[in-house]
mmCIF file of C-alpha atoms in Angstrom:
data_model
loop_
_atom_site.group_PDB
_atom_site.id
_atom_site.type_symbol
_atom_site.label_atom_id
_atom_site.label_comp_id
_atom_site.label_asym_id
_atom_site.label_seq_id
_atom_site.Cartn_x
_atom_site.Cartn_y
_atom_site.Cartn_z
ATOM 1 C CA MET A 1 -16.161 14.478 -15.715
ATOM 2 C CA LYS A 2 -16.541 13.772 -12.300
ATOM 3 C CA LYS A 3 -15.129 16.437 -9.505
ATOM 4 C CA TYR A 4 -12.727 14.947 -6.866
ATOM 5 C CA THR A 5 -13.846 16.378 -3.734
ATOM 6 C CA LEU A 6 -12.830 16.537 -0.080
ATOM 7 C CA ARG A 7 -15.731 14.455 1.262
ATOM 8 C CA THR A 8 -14.093 11.700 -1.442
ATOM 9 C CA PHE A 9 -10.675 12.231 -0.385
ATOM 10 C CA ILE A 10 -11.487 11.529 3.361
ATOM 11 C CA GLN A 11 -13.668 8.716 2.248
ATOM 12 C CA GLU A 12 -11.008 6.962 0.575
ATOM 13 C CA SER A 13 -8.596 7.833 2.955
ATOM 14 C CA PHE A 14 -10.892 6.209 6.029
ATOM 15 C CA LEU A 15 -11.183 3.107 3.607
ATOM 16 C CA THR A 16 -7.483 2.661 3.162
ATOM 17 C CA ILE A 17 -6.617 3.261 6.708
ATOM 18 C CA GLU A 18 -9.563 0.520 7.725
ATOM 19 C CA PHE A 19 -7.993 -2.067 5.159
ATOM 20 C CA PHE A 20 -4.450 -1.454 6.416
ATOM 21 C CA MET A 21 -5.671 -2.614 9.650
ATOM 22 C CA GLN A 22 -8.030 -5.438 8.548
ATOM 23 C CA ASN A 23 -5.086 -6.566 6.179
ATOM 24 C CA ASP A 24 -2.502 -6.734 8.940
ATOM 25 C CA LEU A 25 -0.021 -5.088 6.574
ATOM 26 C CA ILE A 26 2.472 -3.732 9.558
ATOM 27 C CA THR A 27 2.981 -7.619 9.745
ATOM 28 C CA TYR A 28 3.766 -7.821 6.341
ATOM 29 C CA ALA A 29 5.996 -4.715 6.577
ATOM 30 C CA SER A 30 7.891 -6.079 9.314
ATOM 31 C CA ALA A 31 8.528 -9.248 7.254
ATOM 32 C CA CYS A 32 9.480 -7.397 4.233
ATOM 33 C CA ALA A 33 11.774 -5.094 6.548
ATOM 34 C CA PHE A 34 13.486 -8.374 7.739
ATOM 35 C CA GLY A 35 14.164 -10.019 4.736
ATOM 36 C CA PHE A 36 15.761 -6.516 3.121
ATOM 37 C CA LEU A 37 17.921 -5.930 6.256
ATOM 38 C CA PHE A 38 19.259 -9.582 6.261
ATOM 39 C CA SER A 39 19.965 -8.914 2.438
ATOM 40 C CA LEU A 40 22.517 -6.563 3.410
ATOM 41 C CA LEU A 41 24.515 -9.246 5.242
ATOM 42 C CA PRO A 42 25.825 -10.575 2.106
ATOM 43 C CA ILE A 43 27.311 -7.309 1.017
ATOM 44 C CA LEU A 44 28.700 -7.061 3.958
ATOM 45 C CA ILE A 45 30.258 -10.530 3.812
ATOM 46 C CA MET A 46 31.348 -9.802 0.229
ATOM 47 C CA THR A 47 33.132 -6.497 1.488
ATOM 48 C CA ALA A 48 35.035 -8.513 4.291
ATOM 49 C CA SER A 49 35.945 -11.188 1.272
ATOM 50 C CA ILE A 50 37.085 -7.988 -1.197
ATOM 51 C CA LEU A 51 39.058 -6.623 2.026
ATOM 52 C CA ILE A 52 40.646 -10.135 2.703
ATOM 53 C CA GLY A 53 42.219 -10.022 -0.598
ATOM 54 C CA VAL A 54 43.668 -6.386 -0.238
ATOM 55 C CA LEU A 55 45.144 -7.473 3.062
ATOM 56 C CA ASP A 56 46.432 -10.419 1.987
ATOM 57 C CA THR A 57 48.794 -8.313 -0.100
ATOM 58 C CA SER A 58 49.139 -5.294 1.893
ATOM 59 C CA PRO A 59 48.137 -5.725 5.656
ATOM 60 C CA GLU A 60 49.318 -2.100 6.208
ATOM 61 C CA ALA A 61 46.457 -0.836 4.441
ATOM 62 C CA LEU A 62 44.265 -1.247 7.125
ATOM 63 C CA ASP A 63 46.012 1.362 9.120
ATOM 64 C CA PHE A 64 44.648 3.919 7.372
ATOM 65 C CA LEU A 65 41.164 3.325 8.776
ATOM 66 C CA TYR A 66 42.266 3.883 12.390
ATOM 67 C CA GLU A 67 44.353 6.881 11.578
ATOM 68 C CA MET A 68 41.085 8.631 10.744
ATOM 69 C CA ASP A 69 39.672 8.313 14.333
ATOM 70 C CA SER A 70 41.657 7.423 17.308
ATOM 71 C CA SER A 71 38.644 6.752 18.963
ATOM 72 C CA LEU A 72 38.474 3.318 17.361
ATOM 73 C CA LEU A 73 42.017 2.567 18.855
ATOM 74 C CA SER A 74 40.234 2.196 22.203
ATOM 75 C CA VAL A 75 37.928 -0.076 21.482
ATOM 76 C CA ILE A 76 39.823 -2.616 18.534
ATOM 77 C CA ASP A 77 42.956 -4.434 18.859
ATOM 78 C CA VAL A 78 44.297 -3.685 15.697
ATOM 79 C CA PRO A 79 46.747 -6.454 15.523
ATOM 80 C CA LYS A 80 44.142 -9.185 16.373
ATOM 81 C CA VAL A 81 42.021 -8.104 13.911
ATOM 82 C CA ILE A 82 44.398 -8.183 11.042
ATOM 83 C CA ASP A 83 45.559 -11.693 11.955
ATOM 84 C CA PHE A 84 41.811 -12.965 12.408
ATOM 85 C CA ILE A 85 40.956 -11.233 8.649
ATOM 86 C CA LEU A 86 44.014 -12.963 6.830
ATOM 87 C CA HIS A 87 43.683 -16.250 8.822
ATOM 88 C CA PHE A 88 39.927 -16.618 7.462
ATOM 89 C CA ASN A 89 39.503 -19.032 5.120
ATOM 90 C CA SER A 90 37.685 -17.652 2.252
ATOM 91 C CA GLY A 91 37.750 -20.883 0.024
ATOM 92 C CA LEU A 92 35.068 -22.805 -1.998
ATOM 93 C CA PHE A 93 32.684 -23.415 0.695
ATOM 94 C CA PHE A 94 32.797 -20.031 1.805
ATOM 95 C CA LYS A 95 31.515 -18.634 -1.315
ATOM 96 C CA ILE A 96 28.880 -21.539 -1.497
ATOM 97 C CA VAL A 97 27.583 -20.543 1.433
ATOM 98 C CA LEU A 98 27.429 -17.001 0.617
ATOM 99 C CA GLY A 99 25.719 -17.810 -3.018
ATOM 100 C CA VAL A 100 23.114 -19.746 -0.833
ATOM 101 C CA PHE A 101 22.667 -17.040 1.811
ATOM 102 C CA ILE A 102 21.916 -14.710 -1.154
ATOM 103 C CA PHE A 103 19.599 -16.424 -2.758
ATOM 104 C CA TRP A 104 17.659 -17.467 0.502
ATOM 105 C CA MET A 105 17.512 -13.692 1.752
ATOM 106 C CA ALA A 106 16.467 -12.577 -1.927
ATOM 107 C CA ARG A 107 13.541 -14.754 -2.198
ATOM 108 C CA ARG A 108 12.580 -14.196 1.379
ATOM 109 C CA LEU A 109 12.396 -10.162 0.602
ATOM 110 C CA PHE A 110 10.501 -10.666 -2.840
ATOM 111 C CA MET A 111 8.216 -13.329 -1.626
ATOM 112 C CA SER A 112 7.217 -11.161 1.657
ATOM 113 C CA THR A 113 6.631 -8.178 -0.605
ATOM 114 C CA VAL A 114 4.405 -9.799 -3.218
ATOM 115 C CA LYS A 115 2.322 -11.523 -0.728
ATOM 116 C CA GLY A 116 1.907 -8.145 1.063
ATOM 117 C CA ILE A 117 0.579 -6.749 -2.257
ATOM 118 C CA ARG A 118 -1.196 -9.872 -3.287
ATOM 119 C CA CYS A 119 -2.842 -9.480 0.281
ATOM 120 C CA ILE A 120 -4.389 -5.971 -0.814
ATOM 121 C CA PHE A 121 -5.492 -6.956 -4.252
ATOM 122 C CA HIS A 122 -6.896 -10.217 -3.484
ATOM 123 C CA THR A 123 -4.903 -11.771 -6.159
ATOM 124 C CA GLU A 124 -3.491 -15.021 -6.404
ATOM 125 C CA SER A 125 0.098 -16.023 -7.989
ATOM 126 C CA GLN A 126 0.118 -17.426 -11.332
ATOM 127 C CA ARG A 127 1.829 -20.695 -12.244
ATOM 128 C CA ARG A 128 4.448 -19.941 -14.839
ATOM 129 C CA PRO A 129 7.011 -22.146 -16.890
ATOM 130 C CA SER A 130 9.849 -23.161 -14.904
ATOM 131 C CA ILE A 131 12.369 -21.179 -17.260
ATOM 132 C CA TYR A 132 10.426 -18.260 -16.551
ATOM 133 C CA GLN A 133 10.410 -18.608 -12.997
ATOM 134 C CA LEU A 134 14.163 -19.174 -13.185
ATOM 135 C CA ILE A 135 14.690 -15.893 -15.026
ATOM 136 C CA ILE A 136 12.600 -14.057 -12.232
ATOM 137 C CA ILE A 137 14.863 -15.725 -9.522
ATOM 138 C CA ALA A 138 17.694 -14.835 -11.063
ATOM 139 C CA SER A 139 16.588 -11.042 -11.587
ATOM 140 C CA GLU A 140 15.478 -11.011 -8.027
ATOM 141 C CA VAL A 141 18.857 -11.734 -6.922
ATOM 142 C CA VAL A 142 20.684 -9.692 -9.022
ATOM 143 C CA LEU A 143 18.017 -6.681 -7.961
ATOM 144 C CA VAL A 144 18.267 -7.023 -4.382
ATOM 145 C CA VAL A 145 22.090 -7.600 -4.390
ATOM 146 C CA SER A 146 22.133 -3.971 -6.351
ATOM 147 C CA LEU A 147 19.839 -2.450 -4.404
ATOM 148 C CA SER A 148 21.597 -3.673 -0.962
ATOM 149 C CA LEU A 149 25.261 -2.457 -2.442
ATOM 150 C CA ILE A 150 23.870 0.924 -3.440
ATOM 151 C CA ILE A 151 22.059 1.395 -0.101
ATOM 152 C CA PHE A 152 24.676 0.599 2.089
ATOM 153 C CA LEU A 153 27.125 2.517 -0.179
ATOM 154 C CA ILE A 154 24.859 5.511 0.608
ATOM 155 C CA SER A 155 24.343 4.986 4.022
ATOM 156 C CA SER A 156 27.925 4.527 4.606
ATOM 157 C CA GLY A 157 28.728 7.764 2.238
ATOM 158 C CA SER A 158 26.211 9.761 4.078
ATOM 159 C CA THR A 159 28.147 8.949 7.658
ATOM 160 C CA LEU A 160 31.327 9.676 6.252
ATOM 161 C CA LEU A 161 30.470 12.917 4.636
ATOM 162 C CA GLN A 162 28.975 14.273 7.790
ATOM 163 C CA LEU A 163 32.034 13.201 9.913
ATOM 164 C CA PRO A 164 34.483 16.267 10.563
ATOM 165 C CA PHE A 165 37.693 14.413 9.501
ATOM 166 C CA PHE A 166 36.434 13.714 6.014
ATOM 167 C CA LYS A 167 35.191 17.380 5.130
ATOM 168 C CA SER A 168 39.057 18.411 5.440
ATOM 169 C CA PHE A 169 40.138 15.404 3.855
ATOM 170 C CA ILE A 170 38.571 16.416 0.314
ATOM 171 C CA PRO A 171 38.264 19.717 -1.715
ATOM 172 C CA PRO A 172 35.065 21.494 -1.231
ATOM 173 C CA PHE A 173 33.754 20.973 -4.855
ATOM 174 C CA VAL A 174 34.293 16.997 -4.472
ATOM 175 C CA TYR A 175 32.565 17.411 -1.352
ATOM 176 C CA SER A 176 29.650 19.298 -2.667
ATOM 177 C CA LEU A 177 29.324 17.093 -5.770
ATOM 178 C CA LEU A 178 29.147 13.849 -3.337
ATOM 179 C CA SER A 179 26.843 15.156 -1.200
ATOM 180 C CA THR A 180 24.474 16.016 -4.197
ATOM 181 C CA ILE A 181 24.770 12.558 -5.757
ATOM 182 C CA ILE A 182 24.108 10.968 -2.197
ATOM 183 C CA SER A 183 21.150 13.142 -1.958
ATOM 184 C CA PHE A 184 19.374 12.498 -4.678
ATOM 185 C CA THR A 185 20.164 8.816 -5.926
ATOM 186 C CA PRO A 186 18.059 7.409 -3.098
ATOM 187 C CA VAL A 187 14.856 9.289 -4.460
ATOM 188 C CA ILE A 188 15.302 8.341 -8.056
ATOM 189 C CA LEU A 189 16.066 4.707 -7.136
ATOM 190 C CA MET A 190 13.237 4.542 -4.758
ATOM 191 C CA PHE A 191 10.803 6.233 -7.376
ATOM 192 C CA PHE A 192 11.719 3.658 -10.075
ATOM 193 C CA ILE A 193 11.706 0.614 -7.951
ATOM 194 C CA VAL A 194 8.036 1.262 -5.796
ATOM 195 C CA SER A 195 6.449 2.338 -9.456
ATOM 196 C CA ILE A 196 7.766 -0.800 -11.099
ATOM 197 C CA SER A 197 6.758 -3.138 -8.115
ATOM 198 C CA TYR A 198 3.254 -1.295 -8.036
ATOM 199 C CA ARG A 199 2.979 -2.152 -11.552
ATOM 200 C CA VAL A 200 3.913 -5.613 -11.586
ATOM 201 C CA ALA A 201 3.052 -6.724 -8.017
ATOM 202 C CA PRO A 202 -0.665 -6.880 -7.887
ATOM 203 C CA GLY A 203 -1.192 -9.416 -10.648
ATOM 204 C CA ILE A 204 -3.293 -6.759 -12.480
ATOM 205 C CA LYS A 205 -2.482 -3.901 -14.597
ATOM 206 C CA LEU A 206 -3.046 -0.797 -13.346
ATOM 207 C CA PRO A 207 -3.196 2.970 -14.930
ATOM 208 C CA TRP A 208 0.054 4.545 -15.288
ATOM 209 C CA SER A 209 -1.478 7.666 -13.692
ATOM 210 C CA LYS A 210 -2.480 6.217 -10.867
ATOM 211 C CA ASN A 211 0.923 4.352 -10.265
ATOM 212 C CA PHE A 212 2.512 7.157 -10.366
ATOM 213 C CA LEU A 213 0.573 9.272 -7.899
ATOM 214 C CA ALA A 214 0.730 6.317 -5.291
ATOM 215 C CA THR A 215 4.612 6.123 -6.180
ATOM 216 C CA LEU A 216 4.930 9.715 -5.578
ATOM 217 C CA CYS A 217 3.215 9.852 -2.196
ATOM 218 C CA CYS A 218 5.275 6.818 -1.110
ATOM 219 C CA THR A 219 8.557 8.663 -2.025
ATOM 220 C CA VAL A 220 7.708 11.837 -0.721
ATOM 221 C CA SER A 221 6.328 10.529 2.538
ATOM 222 C CA PHE A 222 9.138 8.620 3.018
ATOM 223 C CA PHE A 223 11.723 11.358 2.309
ATOM 224 C CA VAL A 224 9.578 13.867 4.545
ATOM 225 C CA PHE A 225 10.040 11.322 7.344
ATOM 226 C CA SER A 226 13.845 10.748 6.766
ATOM 227 C CA TYR A 227 14.428 14.495 7.135
ATOM 228 C CA PHE A 228 12.527 14.965 10.136
ATOM 229 C CA SER A 229 14.305 11.778 11.776
ATOM 230 C CA SER A 230 17.709 13.284 10.387
ATOM 231 C CA TYR A 231 16.833 16.423 12.022
ATOM 232 C CA PHE A 232 16.368 15.102 15.397
ATOM 233 C CA THR A 233 19.694 12.992 15.040
ATOM 234 C CA ASP A 234 22.650 14.841 14.245
ATOM 235 C CA ILE A 235 25.411 12.270 13.735
ATOM 236 C CA ALA A 236 27.972 14.721 13.171
ATOM 237 C CA LYS A 237 28.507 15.308 16.749
ATOM 238 C CA TYR A 238 29.434 11.859 17.547
ATOM 239 C CA ASN A 239 32.743 10.166 16.622
ATOM 240 C CA MET A 240 33.163 7.501 14.004
ATOM 241 C CA ILE A 241 31.790 4.719 16.347
ATOM 242 C CA TYR A 242 28.796 6.341 17.653
ATOM 243 C CA GLY A 243 28.130 7.982 14.707
ATOM 244 C CA VAL A 244 28.080 4.633 12.634
ATOM 245 C CA LEU A 245 26.024 3.070 15.151
ATOM 246 C CA SER A 246 23.609 5.864 15.102
ATOM 247 C CA ALA A 247 23.554 5.452 11.124
ATOM 248 C CA ILE A 248 22.636 1.968 11.502
ATOM 249 C CA ILE A 249 19.844 2.391 14.095
ATOM 250 C CA MET A 250 18.463 4.896 11.631
ATOM 251 C CA LEU A 251 18.694 2.804 8.694
ATOM 252 C CA LEU A 252 16.583 0.058 10.726
ATOM 253 C CA LEU A 253 13.968 2.410 11.720
ATOM 254 C CA ARG A 254 13.690 3.843 8.084
ATOM 255 C CA VAL A 255 13.472 0.690 6.329
ATOM 256 C CA PHE A 256 10.778 -0.323 8.626
ATOM 257 C CA VAL A 257 8.938 2.863 7.912
ATOM 258 C CA PHE A 258 9.642 2.692 4.451
ATOM 259 C CA PHE A 259 7.700 -0.598 3.692
ATOM 260 C CA ILE A 260 5.109 0.505 6.003
ATOM 261 C CA LEU A 261 4.526 3.777 3.821
ATOM 262 C CA TYR A 262 5.215 1.322 0.467
ATOM 263 C CA LEU A 263 2.125 -1.037 1.686
ATOM 264 C CA PHE A 264 -0.103 1.756 2.892
ATOM 265 C CA PHE A 265 0.260 3.709 -0.887
ATOM 266 C CA ALA A 266 -0.436 0.237 -2.233
ATOM 267 C CA GLN A 267 -3.422 -0.060 -0.074
ATOM 268 C CA ALA A 268 -4.557 3.331 -1.113
ATOM 269 C CA LEU A 269 -3.825 2.640 -4.258
ATOM 270 C CA PHE A 270 -6.149 -0.531 -4.438
ATOM 271 C CA VAL A 271 -8.777 1.816 -2.539
ATOM 272 C CA HIS A 272 -8.367 4.387 -5.536
ATOM 273 C CA HIS A 273 -8.554 2.333 -8.267
ATOM 274 C CA PHE A 274 -11.799 -0.225 -6.842
ATOM 275 C CA PHE A 275 -13.483 3.094 -5.138
ATOM 276 C CA ASN A 276 -16.490 2.628 -7.276
ATOM 277 C CA GLN A 277 -17.452 -0.879 -5.912
ATOM 278 C CA LEU A 278 -16.149 0.181 -2.460
ATOM 279 C CA LEU A 279 -18.127 3.107 -1.997
ATOM 280 C CA LEU A 280 -21.040 1.326 -3.508
ATOM 281 C CA ALA A 281 -20.949 -1.488 -1.004
ATOM 282 C CA GLU A 282 -20.336 1.015 1.650
ATOM 283 C CA LEU A 283 -23.747 2.980 0.505
ATOM 284 C CA TYR A 284 -25.814 -0.410 0.519
ATOM 285 C CA LEU A 285 -24.245 -1.542 3.913
ATOM 286 C CA LEU A 286 -25.196 1.995 5.488
ATOM 287 C CA PRO A 287 -25.935 2.084 9.109
ATOM 288 C CA SER A 288 -29.142 3.010 9.935
ATOM 289 C CA ARG A 289 -29.729 6.659 11.348
ATOM 290 C CA ASP A 290 -31.249 5.410 14.454
ATOM 291 C CA THR A 291 -27.760 3.210 15.305
ATOM 292 C CA GLU A 292 -26.683 4.459 18.724
ATOM 293 C CA ASN A 293 -23.441 3.116 18.270
ATOM 294 C CA LEU A 294 -20.944 6.026 17.732
ATOM 295 C CA ILE A 295 -18.494 4.414 15.346
ATOM 296 C CA LEU A 296 -21.530 3.185 12.941
ATOM 297 C CA LEU A 297 -23.139 6.891 13.383
ATOM 298 C CA PHE A 298 -19.849 8.315 12.321
ATOM 299 C CA ARG A 299 -19.642 5.764 9.235
ATOM 300 C CA ARG A 300 -23.271 6.813 7.950
ATOM 301 C CA LEU A 301 -22.048 10.599 8.285
ATOM 302 C CA LEU A 302 -19.056 9.815 6.420
ATOM 303 C CA PHE A 303 -20.756 7.703 3.384
ATOM 304 C CA VAL A 304 -24.417 9.345 3.347
ATOM 305 C CA ASP A 305 -23.273 11.432 0.694
ATOM 306 C CA PRO A 306 -21.464 10.053 -2.033
ATOM 307 C CA ASP A 307 -19.962 12.920 -4.007
ATOM 308 C CA TYR A 308 -17.966 10.310 -6.221
ATOM 309 C CA PHE A 309 -21.392 9.171 -7.713
ATOM 310 C CA ILE A 310 -23.412 12.636 -7.239
ATOM 311 C CA ASN A 311 -21.064 14.396 -9.516
ATOM 312 C CA LYS A 312 -21.362 11.770 -12.304
ATOM 313 C CA LYS A 313 -24.213 13.018 -14.250
ATOM 314 C CA SER A 314 -24.657 9.718 -16.208
ATOM 315 C CA ILE A 315 -26.177 8.131 -13.043
ATOM 316 C CA GLY A 316 -27.512 11.160 -11.301
ATOM 317 C CA ILE A 317 -31.090 11.547 -12.073
ATOM 318 C CA GLU A 318 -33.665 14.010 -10.346
ATOM 319 C CA TYR A 319 -37.520 13.691 -9.934
ATOM 320 C CA GLY A 320 -40.141 16.412 -8.994
ATOM 321 C CA LYS A 321 -42.678 15.356 -6.247
ATOM 322 C CA GLY A 322 -45.486 13.083 -7.319
ATOM 323 C CA SER A 323 -43.319 11.710 -10.151
ATOM 324 C CA ILE A 324 -43.335 8.025 -11.304
ATOM 325 C CA ILE A 325 -39.872 6.314 -11.119
ATOM 326 C CA TYR A 326 -41.109 3.083 -12.349
ATOM 327 C CA ASN A 327 -44.250 1.146 -12.646
ATOM 328 C CA ALA A 328 -44.936 -2.538 -12.183
ATOM 329 C CA GLY A 329 -44.253 -4.513 -15.453
ATOM 330 C CA ASP A 330 -40.978 -2.275 -16.505
ATOM 331 C CA ALA A 331 -38.261 -4.251 -17.604
ATOM 332 C CA SER A 332 -35.987 -1.532 -15.573
ATOM 333 C CA LYS A 333 -33.445 -3.589 -13.723
ATOM 334 C CA ASP A 334 -31.402 -0.874 -12.211
ATOM 335 C CA ILE A 335 -31.060 -0.416 -8.605
ATOM 336 C CA PHE A 336 -31.689 3.027 -7.154
ATOM 337 C CA TYR A 337 -29.958 4.840 -4.414
ATOM 338 C CA ILE A 338 -31.349 8.012 -2.342
ATOM 339 C CA ALA A 339 -29.071 10.822 -2.106
ATOM 340 C CA GLN A 340 -31.983 13.548 -1.278
ATOM 341 C CA GLY A 341 -35.623 13.225 -0.708
ATOM 342 C CA SER A 342 -37.932 10.238 -0.092
ATOM 343 C CA VAL A 343 -39.773 7.470 -2.278
ATOM 344 C CA THR A 344 -42.825 5.355 -1.620
ATOM 345 C CA VAL A 345 -42.435 1.615 -3.140
ATOM 346 C CA THR A 346 -45.898 0.143 -3.659
ATOM 347 C CA LYS A 347 -47.015 -3.676 -4.039
ATOM 348 C CA ASN A 348 -50.214 -4.981 -3.757
ATOM 349 C CA ASN A 349 -51.473 -2.167 -1.594
ATOM 350 C CA PHE A 350 -48.437 -2.598 0.537
ATOM 351 C CA VAL A 351 -46.394 0.386 0.816
ATOM 352 C CA GLU A 352 -43.065 0.976 2.106
ATOM 353 C CA TYR A 353 -41.076 4.186 2.742
ATOM 354 C CA TYR A 354 -37.720 4.865 1.756
ATOM 355 C CA ASP A 355 -35.243 7.937 2.667
ATOM 356 C CA LYS A 356 -32.069 9.636 2.160
ATOM 357 C CA GLY A 357 -29.485 6.785 2.306
ATOM 358 C CA SER A 358 -31.532 3.882 1.363
ATOM 359 C CA PHE A 359 -31.564 1.762 -1.732
ATOM 360 C CA PHE A 360 -34.472 0.103 -3.516
ATOM 361 C CA GLY A 361 -35.104 -1.566 -6.624
ATOM 362 C CA GLU A 362 -32.427 -4.652 -5.979
ATOM 363 C CA VAL A 363 -35.173 -7.422 -6.323
ATOM 364 C CA ALA A 364 -35.950 -7.223 -9.671
ATOM 365 C CA CYS A 365 -31.960 -6.958 -10.274
ATOM 366 C CA ILE A 366 -31.295 -9.840 -8.496
ATOM 367 C CA LEU A 367 -33.940 -12.131 -9.624
ATOM 368 C CA GLY A 368 -33.711 -11.121 -13.216
ATOM 369 C CA LYS A 369 -37.530 -10.113 -13.508
ATOM 370 C CA ASN A 370 -39.578 -7.220 -14.479
ATOM 371 C CA ARG A 371 -41.041 -4.655 -11.692
ATOM 372 C CA GLU A 372 -43.757 -5.923 -9.826
ATOM 373 C CA GLU A 373 -43.810 -2.834 -7.694
ATOM 374 C CA SER A 374 -44.055 0.905 -8.694
ATOM 375 C CA ALA A 375 -42.118 3.687 -7.198
ATOM 376 C CA THR A 376 -42.909 6.918 -6.356
ATOM 377 C CA ALA A 377 -40.884 10.136 -5.444
ATOM 378 C CA VAL A 378 -42.592 11.575 -2.310
ATOM 379 C CA SER A 379 -40.559 14.636 -2.525
ATOM 380 C CA ASP A 380 -37.957 15.950 -5.144
ATOM 381 C CA VAL A 381 -35.356 13.559 -5.134
ATOM 382 C CA HIS A 382 -31.961 12.888 -6.307
ATOM 383 C CA LEU A 383 -31.396 9.516 -6.948
ATOM 384 C CA ILE A 384 -28.104 7.507 -8.153
ATOM 385 C CA LYS A 385 -28.775 4.689 -10.720
ATOM 386 C CA ILE A 386 -26.535 1.751 -9.975
ATOM 387 C CA ASP A 387 -25.972 -0.713 -13.086
ATOM 388 C CA ALA A 388 -27.448 -4.084 -12.314
ATOM 389 C CA GLU A 389 -24.065 -5.397 -13.615
ATOM 390 C CA ASP A 390 -22.159 -3.286 -11.278
ATOM 391 C CA PHE A 391 -24.494 -4.084 -8.229
ATOM 392 C CA LEU A 392 -24.299 -8.143 -8.820
ATOM 393 C CA PHE A 393 -20.558 -7.545 -9.366
ATOM 394 C CA MET A 394 -20.447 -5.717 -5.832
ATOM 395 C CA LEU A 395 -22.589 -8.638 -4.184
ATOM 396 C CA GLU A 396 -20.196 -11.555 -5.513
ATOM 397 C CA LYS A 397 -17.139 -9.886 -4.327
ATOM 398 C CA ASN A 398 -18.654 -8.448 -0.907
ATOM 399 C CA PRO A 399 -20.143 -11.110 1.769
ATOM 400 C CA GLU A 400 -21.934 -8.655 3.923
ATOM 401 C CA ALA A 401 -23.402 -6.981 0.923
ATOM 402 C CA ASN A 402 -24.520 -10.627 -0.495
ATOM 403 C CA LYS A 403 -25.982 -11.214 2.845
ATOM 404 C CA LYS A 404 -27.889 -8.267 3.202
ATOM 405 C CA ALA A 405 -29.386 -9.164 -0.297
ATOM 406 C CA LEU A 406 -30.176 -12.354 0.528
ATOM 407 C CA SER A 407 -32.237 -10.915 3.875
ATOM 408 C CA ARG A 408 -33.852 -8.572 1.481
ATOM 409 C CA LEU A 409 -35.021 -11.655 -0.952
ATOM 410 C CA SER A 410 -36.346 -13.407 2.355
ATOM 411 C CA SER A 411 -38.383 -10.379 2.981
ATOM 412 C CA TYR A 412 -39.780 -10.316 -0.680
ATOM 413 C CA PHE A 413 -40.528 -14.074 -0.776
ATOM 414 C CA SER A 414 -42.770 -13.733 2.574
ATOM 415 C CA GLN A 415 -44.368 -10.787 1.200
ATOM 416 C CA HIS A 416 -45.036 -12.636 -2.098
ATOM 417 C CA LYS A 417 -46.040 -15.705 -0.138
ATOM 418 C CA GLU A 418 -48.738 -13.751 2.214
ATOM 419 C CA PHE A 419 -50.360 -12.281 -0.776
ATOM 420 C CA SER A 420 -50.412 -14.807 -3.007
#
């Protein structure tokens, strides 16, 4: 069983941040946040529609709201508001527009979310039967409306609970119960939704253990951010108007941050799941130790010791000084990475020297031929043996690694022509 080291964690974190920036996931997060926030509007419209029905039978019901905070009277003309709502046309056309709006924003939100996840996992949306697509669309609409309503109610309830008049309006036990429900409902809801989306959206099946870890990190990170943002914004100090405005502003910020964290940990999930191939590519493209570029030098220092591979006993091999690693004519097609020590590769009296951080033996793998050279340990060496299938898969998925492999082949054929 391989040991997960601090170096491996730092390597995964570095790749996660790099891919997050390369994939421009902040733009996707902005699109998701935009779609989600506009999905709240249908809830507000439906709330207004319900309010119309209430006021149509009992207009005086609105007076109770204004009695809660006298500051509302200074900015709202109550009679005009009541008159406007009562004369608002909520007929068939209004309901059709509302339905189209809900459908449009639900699709926009889910398309933005799926595009962001598919950008991370490099998968394409599969074509499905029409009836299946209709079921998905209907489910998306129901889910968006339900989530929007729940979040709207939680946000409104949280704001009301922090207002002084509300604390004196309800019994302490009920107040404590409502506070507990409002505190834990978002955690449970977020964990469930994020977990399902990480499982479904990528288009590939990921292990539930990795899914759970990414979901947990996303949920905890978001609520840590929410806690500190609430710590610096005490809306209980404001009256109703400014308290609600403050809550709305914080809601906008939290939604945006949530989608940034959501896509960031989806990227982390991708890196963790495919770390074997990603680390192999990093090793194969490892910058030279002679580079003067500080960024490339940092990259070499970070990846030159691949603990993730070194700690896997099945691929770690040690040779003493002077040992033969393979001879010309051998059928072995494995590739070797030098984790410690140095090696010489000899072909037709032409000797190449490889030290820590170098690959050798890839020509036989790529061409599917027996070895045409021999490899000898110059000192005590620790090698990492890479399976030919894994190496070829890495070349197929990584254009830069493929380019380097072609360069090595070009050098090989030049030498072959020279000695033929």
